[in-house]
mmCIF file with all atom_site columns, C-alpha atoms in Angstrom:
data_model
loop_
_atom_site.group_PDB
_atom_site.id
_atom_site.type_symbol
_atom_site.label_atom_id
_atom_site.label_alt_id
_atom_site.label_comp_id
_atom_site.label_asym_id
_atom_site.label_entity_id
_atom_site.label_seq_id
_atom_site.pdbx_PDB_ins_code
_atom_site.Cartn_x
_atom_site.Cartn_y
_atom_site.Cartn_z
_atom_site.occupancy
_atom_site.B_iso_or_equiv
_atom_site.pdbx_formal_charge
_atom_site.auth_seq_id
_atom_site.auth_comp_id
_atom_site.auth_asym_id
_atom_site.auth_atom_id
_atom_site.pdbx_PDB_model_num
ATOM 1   C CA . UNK A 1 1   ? 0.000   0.000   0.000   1.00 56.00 ? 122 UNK A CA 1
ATOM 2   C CA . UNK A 1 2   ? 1.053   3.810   -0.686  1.00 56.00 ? 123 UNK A CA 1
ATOM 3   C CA . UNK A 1 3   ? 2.056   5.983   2.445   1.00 55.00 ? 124 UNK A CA 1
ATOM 4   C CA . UNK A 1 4   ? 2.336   9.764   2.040   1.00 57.00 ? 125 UNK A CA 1
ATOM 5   C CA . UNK A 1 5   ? 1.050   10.071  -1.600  1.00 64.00 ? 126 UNK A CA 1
ATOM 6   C CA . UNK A 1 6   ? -0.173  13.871  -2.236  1.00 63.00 ? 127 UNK A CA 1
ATOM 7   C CA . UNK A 1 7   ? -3.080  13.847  0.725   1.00 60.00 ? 128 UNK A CA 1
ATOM 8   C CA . UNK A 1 8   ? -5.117  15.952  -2.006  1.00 79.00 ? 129 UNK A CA 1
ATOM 9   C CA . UNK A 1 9   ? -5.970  17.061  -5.929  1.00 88.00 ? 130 UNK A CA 1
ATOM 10  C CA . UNK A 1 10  ? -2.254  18.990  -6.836  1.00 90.00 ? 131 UNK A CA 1
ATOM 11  C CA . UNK A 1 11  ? -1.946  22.458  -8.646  1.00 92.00 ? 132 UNK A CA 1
ATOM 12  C CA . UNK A 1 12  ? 0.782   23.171  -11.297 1.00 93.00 ? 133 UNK A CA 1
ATOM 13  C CA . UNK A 1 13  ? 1.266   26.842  -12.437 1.00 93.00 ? 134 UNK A CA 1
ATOM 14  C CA . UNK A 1 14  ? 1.488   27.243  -16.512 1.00 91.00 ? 135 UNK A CA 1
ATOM 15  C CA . UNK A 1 15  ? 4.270   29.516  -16.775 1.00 90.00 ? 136 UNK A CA 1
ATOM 16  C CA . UNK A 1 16  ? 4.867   32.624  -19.235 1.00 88.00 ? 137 UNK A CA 1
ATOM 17  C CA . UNK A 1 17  ? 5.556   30.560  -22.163 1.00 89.00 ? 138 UNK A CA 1
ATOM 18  C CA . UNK A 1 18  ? 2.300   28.616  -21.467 1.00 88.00 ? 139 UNK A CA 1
ATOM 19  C CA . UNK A 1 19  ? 4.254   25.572  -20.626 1.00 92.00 ? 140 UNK A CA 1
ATOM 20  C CA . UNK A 1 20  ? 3.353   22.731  -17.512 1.00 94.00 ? 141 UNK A CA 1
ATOM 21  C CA . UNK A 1 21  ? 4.999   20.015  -16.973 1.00 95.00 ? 142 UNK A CA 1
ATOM 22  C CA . UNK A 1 22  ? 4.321   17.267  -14.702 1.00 94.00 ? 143 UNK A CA 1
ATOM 23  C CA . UNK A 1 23  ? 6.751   16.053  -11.765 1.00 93.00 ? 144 UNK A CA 1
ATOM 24  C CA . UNK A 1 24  ? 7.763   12.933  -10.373 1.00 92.00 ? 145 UNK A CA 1
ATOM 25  C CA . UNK A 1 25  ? 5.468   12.218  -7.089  1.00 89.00 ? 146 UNK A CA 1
ATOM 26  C CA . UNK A 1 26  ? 6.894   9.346   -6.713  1.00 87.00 ? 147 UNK A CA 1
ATOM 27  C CA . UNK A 1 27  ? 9.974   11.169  -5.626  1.00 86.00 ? 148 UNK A CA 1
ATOM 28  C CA . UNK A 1 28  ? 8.230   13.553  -3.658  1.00 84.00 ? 149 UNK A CA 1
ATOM 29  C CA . UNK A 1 29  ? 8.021   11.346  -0.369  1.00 76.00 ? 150 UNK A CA 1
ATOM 30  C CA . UNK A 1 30  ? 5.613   8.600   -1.736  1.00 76.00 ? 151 UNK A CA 1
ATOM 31  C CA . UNK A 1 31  ? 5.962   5.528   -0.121  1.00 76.00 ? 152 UNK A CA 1
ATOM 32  C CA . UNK A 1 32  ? 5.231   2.424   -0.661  1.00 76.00 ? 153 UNK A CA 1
ATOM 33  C CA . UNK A 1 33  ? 5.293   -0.523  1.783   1.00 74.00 ? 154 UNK A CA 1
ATOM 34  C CA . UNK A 1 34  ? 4.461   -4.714  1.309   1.00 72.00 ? 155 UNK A CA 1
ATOM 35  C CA . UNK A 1 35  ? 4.229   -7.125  3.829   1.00 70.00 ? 156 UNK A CA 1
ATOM 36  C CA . UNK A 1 36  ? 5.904   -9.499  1.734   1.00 67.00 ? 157 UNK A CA 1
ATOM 37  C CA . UNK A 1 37  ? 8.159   -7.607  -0.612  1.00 62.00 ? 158 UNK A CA 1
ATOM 38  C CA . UNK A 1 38  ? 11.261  -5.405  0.219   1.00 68.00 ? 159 UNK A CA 1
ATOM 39  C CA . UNK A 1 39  ? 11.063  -1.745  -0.927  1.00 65.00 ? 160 UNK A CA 1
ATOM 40  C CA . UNK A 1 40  ? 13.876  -2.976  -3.611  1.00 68.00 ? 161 UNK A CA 1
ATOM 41  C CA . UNK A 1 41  ? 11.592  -5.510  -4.858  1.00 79.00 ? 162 UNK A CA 1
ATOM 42  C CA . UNK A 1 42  ? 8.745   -3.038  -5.460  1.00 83.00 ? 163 UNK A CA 1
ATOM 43  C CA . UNK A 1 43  ? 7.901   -1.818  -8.907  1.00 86.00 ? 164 UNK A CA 1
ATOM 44  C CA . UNK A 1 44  ? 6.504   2.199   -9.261  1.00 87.00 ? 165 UNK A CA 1
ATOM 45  C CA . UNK A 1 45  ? 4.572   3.456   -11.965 1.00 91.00 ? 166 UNK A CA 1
ATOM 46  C CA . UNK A 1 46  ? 3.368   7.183   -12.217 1.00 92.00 ? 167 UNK A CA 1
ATOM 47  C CA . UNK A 1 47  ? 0.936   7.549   -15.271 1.00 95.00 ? 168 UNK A CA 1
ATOM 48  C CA . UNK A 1 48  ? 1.363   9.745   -16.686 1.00 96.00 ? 169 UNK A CA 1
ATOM 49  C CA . UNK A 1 49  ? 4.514   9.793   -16.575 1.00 96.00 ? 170 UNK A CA 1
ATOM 50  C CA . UNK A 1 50  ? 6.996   12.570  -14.762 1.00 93.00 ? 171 UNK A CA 1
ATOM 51  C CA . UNK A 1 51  ? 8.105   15.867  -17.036 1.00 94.00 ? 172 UNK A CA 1
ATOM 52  C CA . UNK A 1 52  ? 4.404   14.897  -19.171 1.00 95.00 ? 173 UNK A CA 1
ATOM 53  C CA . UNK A 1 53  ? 3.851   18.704  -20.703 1.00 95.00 ? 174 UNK A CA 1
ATOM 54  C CA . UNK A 1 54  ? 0.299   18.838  -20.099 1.00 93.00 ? 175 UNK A CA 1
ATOM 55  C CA . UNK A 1 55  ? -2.333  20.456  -21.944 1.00 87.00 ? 176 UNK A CA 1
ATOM 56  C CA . UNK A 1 56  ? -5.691  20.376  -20.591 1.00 88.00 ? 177 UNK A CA 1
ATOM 57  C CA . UNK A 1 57  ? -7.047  22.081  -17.621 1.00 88.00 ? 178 UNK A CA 1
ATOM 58  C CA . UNK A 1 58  ? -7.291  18.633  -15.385 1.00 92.00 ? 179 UNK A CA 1
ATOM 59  C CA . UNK A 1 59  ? -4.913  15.981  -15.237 1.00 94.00 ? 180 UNK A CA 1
ATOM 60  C CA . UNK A 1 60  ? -6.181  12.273  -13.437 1.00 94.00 ? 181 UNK A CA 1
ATOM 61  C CA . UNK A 1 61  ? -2.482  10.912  -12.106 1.00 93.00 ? 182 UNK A CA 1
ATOM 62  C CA . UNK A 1 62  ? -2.372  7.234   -11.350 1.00 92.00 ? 183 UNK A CA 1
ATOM 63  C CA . UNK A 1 63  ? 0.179   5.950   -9.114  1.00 90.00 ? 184 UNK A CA 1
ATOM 64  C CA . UNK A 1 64  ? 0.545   2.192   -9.449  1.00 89.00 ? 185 UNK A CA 1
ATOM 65  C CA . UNK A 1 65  ? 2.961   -0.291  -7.166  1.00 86.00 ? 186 UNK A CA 1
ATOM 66  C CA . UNK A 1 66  ? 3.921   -4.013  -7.726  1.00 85.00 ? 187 UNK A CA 1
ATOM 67  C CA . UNK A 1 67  ? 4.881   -6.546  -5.658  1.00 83.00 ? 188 UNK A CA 1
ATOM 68  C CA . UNK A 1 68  ? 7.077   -9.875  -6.760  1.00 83.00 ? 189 UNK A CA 1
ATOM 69  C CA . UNK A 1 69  ? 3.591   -11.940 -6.060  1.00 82.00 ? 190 UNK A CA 1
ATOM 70  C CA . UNK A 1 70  ? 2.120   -9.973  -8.685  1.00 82.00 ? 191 UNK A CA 1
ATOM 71  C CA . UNK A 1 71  ? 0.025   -7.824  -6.294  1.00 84.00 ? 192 UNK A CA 1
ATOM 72  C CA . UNK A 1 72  ? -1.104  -4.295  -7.389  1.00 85.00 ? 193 UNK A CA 1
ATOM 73  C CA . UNK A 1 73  ? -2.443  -1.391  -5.355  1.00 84.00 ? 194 UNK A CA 1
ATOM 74  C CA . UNK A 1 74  ? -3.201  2.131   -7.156  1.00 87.00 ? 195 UNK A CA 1
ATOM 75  C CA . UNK A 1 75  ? -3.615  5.440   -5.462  1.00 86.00 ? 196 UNK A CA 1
ATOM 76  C CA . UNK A 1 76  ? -5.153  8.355   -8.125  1.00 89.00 ? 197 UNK A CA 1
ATOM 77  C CA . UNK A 1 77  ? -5.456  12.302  -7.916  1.00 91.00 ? 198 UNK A CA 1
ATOM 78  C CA . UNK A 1 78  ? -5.691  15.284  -9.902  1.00 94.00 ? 199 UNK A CA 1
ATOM 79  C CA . UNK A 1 79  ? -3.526  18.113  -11.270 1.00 94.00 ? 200 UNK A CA 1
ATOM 80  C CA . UNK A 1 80  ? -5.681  21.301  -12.024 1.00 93.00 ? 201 UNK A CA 1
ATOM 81  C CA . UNK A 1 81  ? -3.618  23.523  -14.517 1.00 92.00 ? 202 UNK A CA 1
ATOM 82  C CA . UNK A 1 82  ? -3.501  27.040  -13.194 1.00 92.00 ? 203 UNK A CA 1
ATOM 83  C CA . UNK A 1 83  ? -2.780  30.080  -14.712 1.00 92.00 ? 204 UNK A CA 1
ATOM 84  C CA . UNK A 1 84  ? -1.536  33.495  -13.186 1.00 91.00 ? 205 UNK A CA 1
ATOM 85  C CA . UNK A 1 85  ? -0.070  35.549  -16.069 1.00 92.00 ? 206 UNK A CA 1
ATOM 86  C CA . UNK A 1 86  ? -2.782  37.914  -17.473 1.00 95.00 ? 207 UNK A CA 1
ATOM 87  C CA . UNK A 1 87  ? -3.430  37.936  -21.546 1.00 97.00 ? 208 UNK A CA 1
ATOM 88  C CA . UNK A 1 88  ? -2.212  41.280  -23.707 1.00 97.00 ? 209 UNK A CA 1
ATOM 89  C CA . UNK A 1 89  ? -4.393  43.009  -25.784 1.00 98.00 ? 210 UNK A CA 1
ATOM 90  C CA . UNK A 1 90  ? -3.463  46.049  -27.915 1.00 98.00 ? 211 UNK A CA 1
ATOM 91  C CA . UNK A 1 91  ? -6.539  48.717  -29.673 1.00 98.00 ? 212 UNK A CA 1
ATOM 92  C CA . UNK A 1 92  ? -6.002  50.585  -32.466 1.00 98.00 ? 213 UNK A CA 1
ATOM 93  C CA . UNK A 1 93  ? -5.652  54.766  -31.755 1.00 98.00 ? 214 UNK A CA 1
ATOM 94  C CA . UNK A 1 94  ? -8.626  57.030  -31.499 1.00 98.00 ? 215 UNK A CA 1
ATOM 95  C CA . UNK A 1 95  ? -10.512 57.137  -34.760 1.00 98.00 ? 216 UNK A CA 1
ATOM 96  C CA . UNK A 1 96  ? -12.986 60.284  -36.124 1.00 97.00 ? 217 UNK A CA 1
ATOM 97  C CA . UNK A 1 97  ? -15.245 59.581  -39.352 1.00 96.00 ? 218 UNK A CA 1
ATOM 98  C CA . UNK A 1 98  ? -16.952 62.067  -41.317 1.00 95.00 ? 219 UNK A CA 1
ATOM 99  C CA . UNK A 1 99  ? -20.632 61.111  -42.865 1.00 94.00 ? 220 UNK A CA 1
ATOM 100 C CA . UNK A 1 100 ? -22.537 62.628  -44.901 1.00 92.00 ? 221 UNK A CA 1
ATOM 101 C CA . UNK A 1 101 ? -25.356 65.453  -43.830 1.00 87.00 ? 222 UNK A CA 1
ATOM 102 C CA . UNK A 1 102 ? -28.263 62.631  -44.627 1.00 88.00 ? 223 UNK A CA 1
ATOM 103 C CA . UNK A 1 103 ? -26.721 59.393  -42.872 1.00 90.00 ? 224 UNK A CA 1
ATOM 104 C CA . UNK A 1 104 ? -27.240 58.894  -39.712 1.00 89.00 ? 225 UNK A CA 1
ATOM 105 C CA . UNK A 1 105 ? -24.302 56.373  -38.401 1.00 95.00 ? 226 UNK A CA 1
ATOM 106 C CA . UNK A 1 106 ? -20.970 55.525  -39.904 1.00 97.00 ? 227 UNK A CA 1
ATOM 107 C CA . UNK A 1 107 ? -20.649 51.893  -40.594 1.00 97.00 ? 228 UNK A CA 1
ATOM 108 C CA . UNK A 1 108 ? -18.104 49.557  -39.746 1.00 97.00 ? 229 UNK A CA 1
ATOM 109 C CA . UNK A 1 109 ? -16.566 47.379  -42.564 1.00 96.00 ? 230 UNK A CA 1
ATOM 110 C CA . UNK A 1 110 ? -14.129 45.054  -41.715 1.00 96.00 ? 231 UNK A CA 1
ATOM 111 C CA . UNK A 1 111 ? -11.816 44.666  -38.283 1.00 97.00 ? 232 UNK A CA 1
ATOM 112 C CA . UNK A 1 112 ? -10.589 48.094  -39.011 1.00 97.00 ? 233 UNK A CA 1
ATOM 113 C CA . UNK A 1 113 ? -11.510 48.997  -35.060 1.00 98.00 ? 234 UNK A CA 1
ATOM 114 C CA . UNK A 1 114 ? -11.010 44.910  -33.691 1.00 98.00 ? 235 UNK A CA 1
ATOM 115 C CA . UNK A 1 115 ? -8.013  44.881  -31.726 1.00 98.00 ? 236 UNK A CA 1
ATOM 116 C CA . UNK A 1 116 ? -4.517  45.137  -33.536 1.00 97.00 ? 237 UNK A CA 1
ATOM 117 C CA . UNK A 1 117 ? -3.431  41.934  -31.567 1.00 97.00 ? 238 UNK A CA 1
ATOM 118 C CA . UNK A 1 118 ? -4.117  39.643  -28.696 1.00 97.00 ? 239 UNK A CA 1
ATOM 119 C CA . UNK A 1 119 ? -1.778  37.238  -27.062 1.00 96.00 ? 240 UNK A CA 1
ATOM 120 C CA . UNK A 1 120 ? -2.163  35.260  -23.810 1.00 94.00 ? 241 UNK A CA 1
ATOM 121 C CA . UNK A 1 121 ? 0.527   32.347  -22.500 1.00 92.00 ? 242 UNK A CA 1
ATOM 122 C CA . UNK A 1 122 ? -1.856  29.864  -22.173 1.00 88.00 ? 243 UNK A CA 1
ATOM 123 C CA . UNK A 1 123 ? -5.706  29.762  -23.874 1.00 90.00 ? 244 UNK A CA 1
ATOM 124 C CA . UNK A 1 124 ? -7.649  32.562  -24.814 1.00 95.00 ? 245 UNK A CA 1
ATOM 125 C CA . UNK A 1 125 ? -11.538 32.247  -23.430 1.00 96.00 ? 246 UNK A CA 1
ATOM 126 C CA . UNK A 1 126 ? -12.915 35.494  -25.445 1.00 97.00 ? 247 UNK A CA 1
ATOM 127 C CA . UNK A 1 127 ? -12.112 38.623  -26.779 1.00 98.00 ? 248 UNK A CA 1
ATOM 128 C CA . UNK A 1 128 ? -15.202 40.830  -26.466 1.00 98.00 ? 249 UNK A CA 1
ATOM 129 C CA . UNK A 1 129 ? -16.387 44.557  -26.772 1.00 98.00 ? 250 UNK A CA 1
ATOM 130 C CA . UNK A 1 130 ? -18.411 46.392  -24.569 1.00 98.00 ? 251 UNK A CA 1
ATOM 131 C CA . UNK A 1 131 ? -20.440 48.263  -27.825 1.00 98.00 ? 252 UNK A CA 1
ATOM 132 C CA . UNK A 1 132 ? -21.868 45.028  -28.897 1.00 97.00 ? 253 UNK A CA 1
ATOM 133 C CA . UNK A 1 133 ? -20.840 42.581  -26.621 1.00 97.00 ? 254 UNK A CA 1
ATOM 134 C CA . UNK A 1 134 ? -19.535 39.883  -29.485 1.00 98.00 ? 255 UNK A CA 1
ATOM 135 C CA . UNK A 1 135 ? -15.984 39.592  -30.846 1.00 97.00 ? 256 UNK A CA 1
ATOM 136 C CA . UNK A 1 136 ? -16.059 41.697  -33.637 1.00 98.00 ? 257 UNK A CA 1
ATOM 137 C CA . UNK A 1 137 ? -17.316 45.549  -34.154 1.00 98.00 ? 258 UNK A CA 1
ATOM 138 C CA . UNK A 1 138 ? -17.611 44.638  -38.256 1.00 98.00 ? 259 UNK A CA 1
ATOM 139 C CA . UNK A 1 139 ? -20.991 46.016  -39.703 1.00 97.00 ? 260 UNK A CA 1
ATOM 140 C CA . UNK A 1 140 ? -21.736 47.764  -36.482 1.00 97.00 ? 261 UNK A CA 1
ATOM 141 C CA . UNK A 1 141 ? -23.100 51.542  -36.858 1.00 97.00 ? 262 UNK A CA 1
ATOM 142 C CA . UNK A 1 142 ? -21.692 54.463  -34.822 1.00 98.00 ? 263 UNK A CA 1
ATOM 143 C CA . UNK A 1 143 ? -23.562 57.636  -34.211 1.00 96.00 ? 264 UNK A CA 1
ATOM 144 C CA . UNK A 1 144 ? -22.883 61.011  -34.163 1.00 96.00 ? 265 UNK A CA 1
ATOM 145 C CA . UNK A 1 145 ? -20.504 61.781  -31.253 1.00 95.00 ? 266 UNK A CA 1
ATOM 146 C CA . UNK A 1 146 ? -18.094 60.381  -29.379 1.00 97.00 ? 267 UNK A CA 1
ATOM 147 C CA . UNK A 1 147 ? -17.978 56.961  -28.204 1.00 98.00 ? 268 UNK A CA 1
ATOM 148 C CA . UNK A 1 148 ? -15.490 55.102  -25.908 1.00 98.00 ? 269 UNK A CA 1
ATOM 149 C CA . UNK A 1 149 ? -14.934 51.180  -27.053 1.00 98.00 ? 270 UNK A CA 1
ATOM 150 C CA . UNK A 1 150 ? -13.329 48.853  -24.890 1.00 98.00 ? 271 UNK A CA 1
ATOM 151 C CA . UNK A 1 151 ? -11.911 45.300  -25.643 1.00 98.00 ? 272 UNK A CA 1
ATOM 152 C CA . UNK A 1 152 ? -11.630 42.709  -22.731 1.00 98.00 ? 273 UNK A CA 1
ATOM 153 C CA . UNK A 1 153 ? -9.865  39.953  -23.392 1.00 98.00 ? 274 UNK A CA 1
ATOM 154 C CA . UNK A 1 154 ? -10.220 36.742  -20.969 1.00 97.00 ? 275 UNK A CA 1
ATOM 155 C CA . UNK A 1 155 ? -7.738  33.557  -20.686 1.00 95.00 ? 276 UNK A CA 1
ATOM 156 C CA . UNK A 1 156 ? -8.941  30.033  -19.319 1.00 90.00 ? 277 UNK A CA 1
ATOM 157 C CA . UNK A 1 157 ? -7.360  30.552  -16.039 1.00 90.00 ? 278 UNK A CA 1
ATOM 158 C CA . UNK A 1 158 ? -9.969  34.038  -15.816 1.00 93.00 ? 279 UNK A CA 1
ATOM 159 C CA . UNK A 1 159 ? -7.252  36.238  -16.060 1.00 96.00 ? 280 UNK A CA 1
ATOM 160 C CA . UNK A 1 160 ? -8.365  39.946  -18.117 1.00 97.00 ? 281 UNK A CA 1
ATOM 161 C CA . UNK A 1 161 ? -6.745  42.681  -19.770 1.00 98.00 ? 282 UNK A CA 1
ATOM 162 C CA . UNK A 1 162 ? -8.481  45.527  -21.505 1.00 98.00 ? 283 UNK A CA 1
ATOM 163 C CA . UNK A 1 163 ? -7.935  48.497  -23.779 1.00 98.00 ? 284 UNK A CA 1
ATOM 164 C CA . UNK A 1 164 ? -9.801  51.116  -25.053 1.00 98.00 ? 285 UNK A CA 1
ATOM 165 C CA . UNK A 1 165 ? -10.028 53.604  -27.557 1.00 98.00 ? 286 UNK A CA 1
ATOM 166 C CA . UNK A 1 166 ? -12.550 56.501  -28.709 1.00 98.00 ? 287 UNK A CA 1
ATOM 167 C CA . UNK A 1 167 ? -14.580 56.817  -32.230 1.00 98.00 ? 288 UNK A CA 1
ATOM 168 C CA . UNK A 1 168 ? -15.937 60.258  -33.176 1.00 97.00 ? 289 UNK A CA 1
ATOM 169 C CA . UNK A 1 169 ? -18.498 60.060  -35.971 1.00 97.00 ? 290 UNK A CA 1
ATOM 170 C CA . UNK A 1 170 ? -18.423 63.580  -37.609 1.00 95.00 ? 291 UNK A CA 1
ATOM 171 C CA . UNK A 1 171 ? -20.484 65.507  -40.226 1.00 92.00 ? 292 UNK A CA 1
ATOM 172 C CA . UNK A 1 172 ? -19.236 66.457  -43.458 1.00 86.00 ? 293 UNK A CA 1
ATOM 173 C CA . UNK A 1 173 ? -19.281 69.972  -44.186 1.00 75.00 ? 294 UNK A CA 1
ATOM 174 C CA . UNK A 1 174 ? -19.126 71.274  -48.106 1.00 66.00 ? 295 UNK A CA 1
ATOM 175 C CA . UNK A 1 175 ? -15.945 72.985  -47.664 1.00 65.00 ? 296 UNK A CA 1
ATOM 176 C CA . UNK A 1 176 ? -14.171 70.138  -45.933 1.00 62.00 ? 297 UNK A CA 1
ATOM 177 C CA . UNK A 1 177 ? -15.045 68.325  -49.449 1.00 62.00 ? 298 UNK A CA 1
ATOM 178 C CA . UNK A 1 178 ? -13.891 70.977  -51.416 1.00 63.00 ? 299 UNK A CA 1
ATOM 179 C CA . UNK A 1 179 ? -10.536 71.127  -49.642 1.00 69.00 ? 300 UNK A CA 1
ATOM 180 C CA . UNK A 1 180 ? -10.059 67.994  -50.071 1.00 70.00 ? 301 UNK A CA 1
ATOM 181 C CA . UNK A 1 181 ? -10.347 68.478  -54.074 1.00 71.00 ? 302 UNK A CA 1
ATOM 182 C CA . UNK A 1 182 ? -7.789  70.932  -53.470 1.00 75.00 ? 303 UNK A CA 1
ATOM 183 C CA . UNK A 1 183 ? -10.357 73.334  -54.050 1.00 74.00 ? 304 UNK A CA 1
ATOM 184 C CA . UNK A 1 184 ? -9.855  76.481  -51.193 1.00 71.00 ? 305 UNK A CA 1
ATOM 185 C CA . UNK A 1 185 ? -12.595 78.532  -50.119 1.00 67.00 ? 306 UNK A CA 1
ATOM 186 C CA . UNK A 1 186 ? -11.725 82.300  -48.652 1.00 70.00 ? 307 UNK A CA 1
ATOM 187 C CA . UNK A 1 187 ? -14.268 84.615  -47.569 1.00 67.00 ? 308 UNK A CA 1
ATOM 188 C CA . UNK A 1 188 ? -15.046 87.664  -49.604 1.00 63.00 ? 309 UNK A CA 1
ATOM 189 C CA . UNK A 1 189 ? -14.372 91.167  -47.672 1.00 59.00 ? 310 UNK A CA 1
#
């Protein structure tokens, strides 16, 4: 039978590079006695095995011991994955539209305002905006004014990062078109 095995479910921190590896509990003060077997006649097994890069959120280790009779006994817990570095998110700079006199809102085409990039070390959960609420601002309207967007991002160990940015919808004036044709306007004295 096992003596001193982990007395409960085991954490392992996924580091910046989003990396986890499993250790060796069998090293870690696990013991393992036999009333018929010396401790050098005793086969361990940890499955899975130590330095295992793991990859999802829960591990199940097994730790398995043999005797020379060919008994077994097995001792099991879990590893829960946990994360502690928060993702990055970066927003693109303050934008201002212009529409026209009869539109009312400026429309979005495209992921010209989605965030310029997202990174986490581990898994990204959702990358969300508070204007809509979904993961994309792409055929969204704006109205006249100024609005403040902000992007959350969220990783799978519910660590956030955010950044914002402001759109200003604008309307065209006549000149502003005409200087813009290159055409300038002064006023008559």
């Amino acid at each position: 039978r096992f003596l001193n095995i982990p007395p409960e479910d085991q954490t392992i921190k996924v580091d910046a590079y989003g990396d986890a590896y499993l250790p060796n509990y069998l090293k870690m003060g696990v013991e393992v006695i036999d009333n018929c077997s010396r401790s050098s006649q005793i086969t361990t097994i940890q499955s899975p095995p130590s330095y295992t890069s793991l990859s999802e959120e829960v591990t199940e280790v097994l730790l398995s011991a043999f005797d020379i009779a060919g008994n077994r006994t097995e001792e099991s817990f879990q590893v829960f994955l946990v994360d502690y570095v928060n993702p990055r998110i970066t927003c693109v700079e303050d934008q201002i539209f212009e529409i026209e006199k009869d539109q009312a809102t400026y429309i979005v085409s495209g992921t010209i305002l989605d965030p310029v990039s997202v990174r986490d070390n581990y898994k990204i959960e959702s990358v969300l905006n508070n204007y809509n609420g979904l993961s994309s601002l792409n055929g969204v309207g704006f109205s006249l004014g100024l609005t403040n967007v902000v992007w959350t991002v969220s990783d799978a160990g519910g660590n956030q990062a955010q950044c914002s940015f402001n759109v200003e919808v604008i309307e065209s004036t006549e000149i502003e078109k005409l200087k813009k044709s290159g055409i300038l306007v002064y006023p008559n004295p």
